[in-house]
Amino acid sequence: MFHHSTKHKNKGYLLAGSILILMGMVVFIVPFFHEVETDPSKIVLVGGIPFLSGIVLISTYSGTTIDFEKKQLKKYQSILWFKLGKWENLPRIETAELVHYTYQSRNTPNGISPTISAEITTYKCVIKLEGKKLQVFDYANEKDAIRALAQIQEGLRL
């Protein structure tokens, strides 16, 4: 199958999931180094719930896949690496182009965290139909965006 796929992972979910997995592992490991009088089933429960919750958070993401052979597009949500979504027919695409977008990023001052400001450039592969955008794929790296655009243009024969 000749296709193009893009994942959109939430960095907050990855961080929270990693922390929960680490917490669960600590609960599992502590009884090996320090004698505890806690029932082993409670240790498994207290360590297992955050560990499994972390696995779910890490495996949660959204994405888009284009199947060039069947001319179909699938927008999906992935939970525990199972992709939930349905295939839609892809209309006749006119153009695909690369656009770079630079903006000033700022966090909202809350009195606790420092106010950070940075200039961020995002590279976007835009697929257009009748002059309107049909799908946009975002990339932080220009080389990845150029590679994806070439793959899309080859797959759609533009």
PDB file of C-alpha atoms in Angstrom, residues 24-143:
ATOM      1  CA  GLY A  24       3.895   3.177  38.983  1.00  0.00           C
ATOM      2  CA  MET A  25       7.370   1.721  38.519  1.00  0.00           C
ATOM      3  CA  VAL A  26       8.593   3.370  41.736  1.00  0.00           C
ATOM      4  CA  VAL A  27       5.697   1.799  43.663  1.00  0.00           C
ATOM      5  CA  PHE A  28       6.598  -1.611  42.207  1.00  0.00           C
ATOM      6  CA  ILE A  29      10.350  -1.280  42.881  1.00  0.00           C
ATOM      7  CA  VAL A  30      10.343   0.164  46.445  1.00  0.00           C
ATOM      8  CA  PRO A  31       9.320  -3.133  48.165  1.00  0.00           C
ATOM      9  CA  PHE A  32      12.460  -4.805  46.734  1.00  0.00           C
ATOM     10  CA  PHE A  33      14.757  -2.331  48.514  1.00  0.00           C
ATOM     11  CA  HIS A  34      12.775  -1.413  51.618  1.00  0.00           C
ATOM     12  CA  GLU A  35      10.730  -3.768  53.754  1.00  0.00           C
ATOM     13  CA  VAL A  36       7.054  -2.810  53.739  1.00  0.00           C
ATOM     14  CA  GLU A  37       4.131  -4.377  55.566  1.00  0.00           C
ATOM     15  CA  THR A  38       1.663  -3.565  52.805  1.00  0.00           C
ATOM     16  CA  ASP A  39      -0.336  -6.369  51.213  1.00  0.00           C
ATOM     17  CA  PRO A  40       1.137  -7.211  47.758  1.00  0.00           C
ATOM     18  CA  SER A  41      -2.290  -6.814  46.124  1.00  0.00           C
ATOM     19  CA  LYS A  42      -2.413  -3.193  47.345  1.00  0.00           C
ATOM     20  CA  ILE A  43       1.061  -2.562  45.909  1.00  0.00           C
ATOM     21  CA  VAL A  44      -0.040  -3.976  42.555  1.00  0.00           C
ATOM     22  CA  LEU A  45      -3.209  -1.854  42.644  1.00  0.00           C
ATOM     23  CA  VAL A  46      -1.479   1.385  43.714  1.00  0.00           C
ATOM     24  CA  GLY A  47       1.348   0.902  41.192  1.00  0.00           C
ATOM     25  CA  GLY A  48      -0.732  -0.649  38.426  1.00  0.00           C
ATOM     26  CA  ILE A  49      -3.367   2.062  38.073  1.00  0.00           C
ATOM     27  CA  PRO A  50      -0.930   4.924  37.333  1.00  0.00           C
ATOM     28  CA  PHE A  51       1.245   2.613  35.207  1.00  0.00           C
ATOM     29  CA  LEU A  52      -1.689   1.537  33.006  1.00  0.00           C
ATOM     30  CA  SER A  53      -3.068   5.098  32.886  1.00  0.00           C
ATOM     31  CA  GLY A  54       0.340   6.281  31.670  1.00  0.00           C
ATOM     32  CA  ILE A  55       0.384   3.635  28.942  1.00  0.00           C
ATOM     33  CA  VAL A  56      -3.047   4.816  27.763  1.00  0.00           C
ATOM     34  CA  LEU A  57      -1.924   8.477  27.722  1.00  0.00           C
ATOM     35  CA  ILE A  58       1.291   7.727  25.826  1.00  0.00           C
ATOM     36  CA  SER A  59      -0.561   5.677  23.214  1.00  0.00           C
ATOM     37  CA  THR A  60      -3.193   8.373  22.583  1.00  0.00           C
ATOM     38  CA  TYR A  61      -2.731  10.528  19.485  1.00  0.00           C
ATOM     39  CA  SER A  62      -4.520  11.625  16.334  1.00  0.00           C
ATOM     40  CA  GLY A  63      -3.421  11.461  12.756  1.00  0.00           C
ATOM     41  CA  THR A  64      -4.229  11.372   9.066  1.00  0.00           C
ATOM     42  CA  THR A  65      -3.448   8.741   6.462  1.00  0.00           C
ATOM     43  CA  ILE A  66      -3.813   9.113   2.689  1.00  0.00           C
ATOM     44  CA  ASP A  67      -3.993   5.919   0.617  1.00  0.00           C
ATOM     45  CA  PHE A  68      -2.880   6.948  -2.868  1.00  0.00           C
ATOM     46  CA  GLU A  69      -3.794   3.666  -4.581  1.00  0.00           C
ATOM     47  CA  LYS A  70      -7.410   3.627  -3.365  1.00  0.00           C
ATOM     48  CA  LYS A  71      -7.683   7.465  -3.383  1.00  0.00           C
ATOM     49  CA  GLN A  72      -8.923   7.581   0.224  1.00  0.00           C
ATOM     50  CA  LEU A  73      -8.262   9.738   3.300  1.00  0.00           C
ATOM     51  CA  LYS A  74      -8.602   8.599   6.915  1.00  0.00           C
ATOM     52  CA  LYS A  75      -8.580  10.941   9.915  1.00  0.00           C
ATOM     53  CA  TYR A  76      -8.223   8.859  13.057  1.00  0.00           C
ATOM     54  CA  GLN A  77      -7.824   8.851  16.828  1.00  0.00           C
ATOM     55  CA  SER A  78      -5.476   6.234  18.247  1.00  0.00           C
ATOM     56  CA  ILE A  79      -5.947   4.795  21.731  1.00  0.00           C
ATOM     57  CA  LEU A  80      -3.713   1.896  22.819  1.00  0.00           C
ATOM     58  CA  TRP A  81      -2.386   1.918  19.249  1.00  0.00           C
ATOM     59  CA  PHE A  82      -5.803   1.025  17.776  1.00  0.00           C
ATOM     60  CA  LYS A  83      -6.720   3.571  15.103  1.00  0.00           C
ATOM     61  CA  LEU A  84     -10.374   4.606  15.225  1.00  0.00           C
ATOM     62  CA  GLY A  85     -11.671   6.400  12.146  1.00  0.00           C
ATOM     63  CA  LYS A  86     -13.235   5.758   8.779  1.00  0.00           C
ATOM     64  CA  TRP A  87     -11.962   6.054   5.234  1.00  0.00           C
ATOM     65  CA  GLU A  88     -13.381   8.787   3.008  1.00  0.00           C
ATOM     66  CA  ASN A  89     -13.027   9.123  -0.749  1.00  0.00           C
ATOM     67  CA  LEU A  90     -10.398  11.649  -1.755  1.00  0.00           C
ATOM     68  CA  PRO A  91     -11.660  14.245  -4.255  1.00  0.00           C
ATOM     69  CA  ARG A  92      -9.569  15.362  -7.245  1.00  0.00           C
ATOM     70  CA  ILE A  93      -6.734  17.434  -5.750  1.00  0.00           C
ATOM     71  CA  GLU A  94      -5.513  20.473  -7.690  1.00  0.00           C
ATOM     72  CA  THR A  95      -2.273  21.374  -5.912  1.00  0.00           C
ATOM     73  CA  ALA A  96      -0.063  20.583  -2.953  1.00  0.00           C
ATOM     74  CA  GLU A  97       2.352  23.229  -1.755  1.00  0.00           C
ATOM     75  CA  LEU A  98       4.749  23.990   1.062  1.00  0.00           C
ATOM     76  CA  VAL A  99       4.099  27.043   3.220  1.00  0.00           C
ATOM     77  CA  HIS A 100       6.264  28.198   6.092  1.00  0.00           C
ATOM     78  CA  TYR A 101       4.618  30.074   8.921  1.00  0.00           C
ATOM     79  CA  THR A 102       6.602  32.029  11.529  1.00  0.00           C
ATOM     80  CA  TYR A 103       4.972  33.413  14.652  1.00  0.00           C
ATOM     81  CA  GLN A 104       5.866  34.752  18.088  1.00  0.00           C
ATOM     82  CA  SER A 105       4.976  32.256  20.819  1.00  0.00           C
ATOM     83  CA  ARG A 106       4.171  33.502  24.319  1.00  0.00           C
ATOM     84  CA  ASN A 107       2.857  31.800  27.405  1.00  0.00           C
ATOM     85  CA  THR A 108       0.236  33.493  29.547  1.00  0.00           C
ATOM     86  CA  PRO A 109       1.832  35.048  32.633  1.00  0.00           C
ATOM     87  CA  ASN A 110       0.333  33.511  35.765  1.00  0.00           C
ATOM     88  CA  GLY A 111       2.550  35.030  38.445  1.00  0.00           C
ATOM     89  CA  ILE A 112       4.419  31.767  39.029  1.00  0.00           C
ATOM     90  CA  SER A 113       5.973  30.702  35.738  1.00  0.00           C
ATOM     91  CA  PRO A 114       8.325  32.993  33.846  1.00  0.00           C
ATOM     92  CA  THR A 115       6.918  34.590  30.720  1.00  0.00           C
ATOM     93  CA  ILE A 116       8.709  32.946  27.816  1.00  0.00           C
ATOM     94  CA  SER A 117       8.663  34.301  24.298  1.00  0.00           C
ATOM     95  CA  ALA A 118      10.131  32.634  21.231  1.00  0.00           C
ATOM     96  CA  GLU A 119       9.882  32.845  17.471  1.00  0.00           C
ATOM     97  CA  ILE A 120       8.630  29.539  16.032  1.00  0.00           C
ATOM     98  CA  THR A 121       8.594  28.463  12.396  1.00  0.00           C
ATOM     99  CA  THR A 122       6.214  25.725  11.284  1.00  0.00           C
ATOM    100  CA  TYR A 123       6.325  24.149   7.831  1.00  0.00           C
ATOM    101  CA  LYS A 124       2.960  23.195   6.369  1.00  0.00           C
ATOM    102  CA  CYS A 125       2.136  20.891   3.455  1.00  0.00           C
ATOM    103  CA  VAL A 126      -1.172  22.223   2.168  1.00  0.00           C
ATOM    104  CA  ILE A 127      -3.361  20.142  -0.151  1.00  0.00           C
ATOM    105  CA  LYS A 128      -5.811  22.340  -2.066  1.00  0.00           C
ATOM    106  CA  LEU A 129      -9.084  21.599  -3.825  1.00  0.00           C
ATOM    107  CA  GLU A 130     -10.737  24.377  -5.869  1.00  0.00           C
ATOM    108  CA  GLY A 131      -8.476  26.983  -4.252  1.00  0.00           C
ATOM    109  CA  LYS A 132      -9.501  25.986  -0.706  1.00  0.00           C
ATOM    110  CA  LYS A 133      -7.395  23.971   1.700  1.00  0.00           C
ATOM    111  CA  LEU A 134      -8.492  20.370   2.054  1.00  0.00           C
ATOM    112  CA  GLN A 135      -5.807  19.085   4.410  1.00  0.00           C
ATOM    113  CA  VAL A 136      -2.787  20.580   6.182  1.00  0.00           C
ATOM    114  CA  PHE A 137       0.153  18.605   7.553  1.00  0.00           C
ATOM    115  CA  ASP A 138       2.394  20.460  10.039  1.00  0.00           C
ATOM    116  CA  TYR A 139       6.125  19.796  10.421  1.00  0.00           C
ATOM    117  CA  ALA A 140       8.704  21.394  12.710  1.00  0.00           C
ATOM    118  CA  ASN A 141      11.594  20.418  10.428  1.00  0.00           C
ATOM    119  CA  GLU A 142      11.887  21.767   6.873  1.00  0.00           C
ATOM    120  CA  LYS A 143      13.506  18.577   5.537  1.00  0.00           C
TER     121      LYS A 143
END
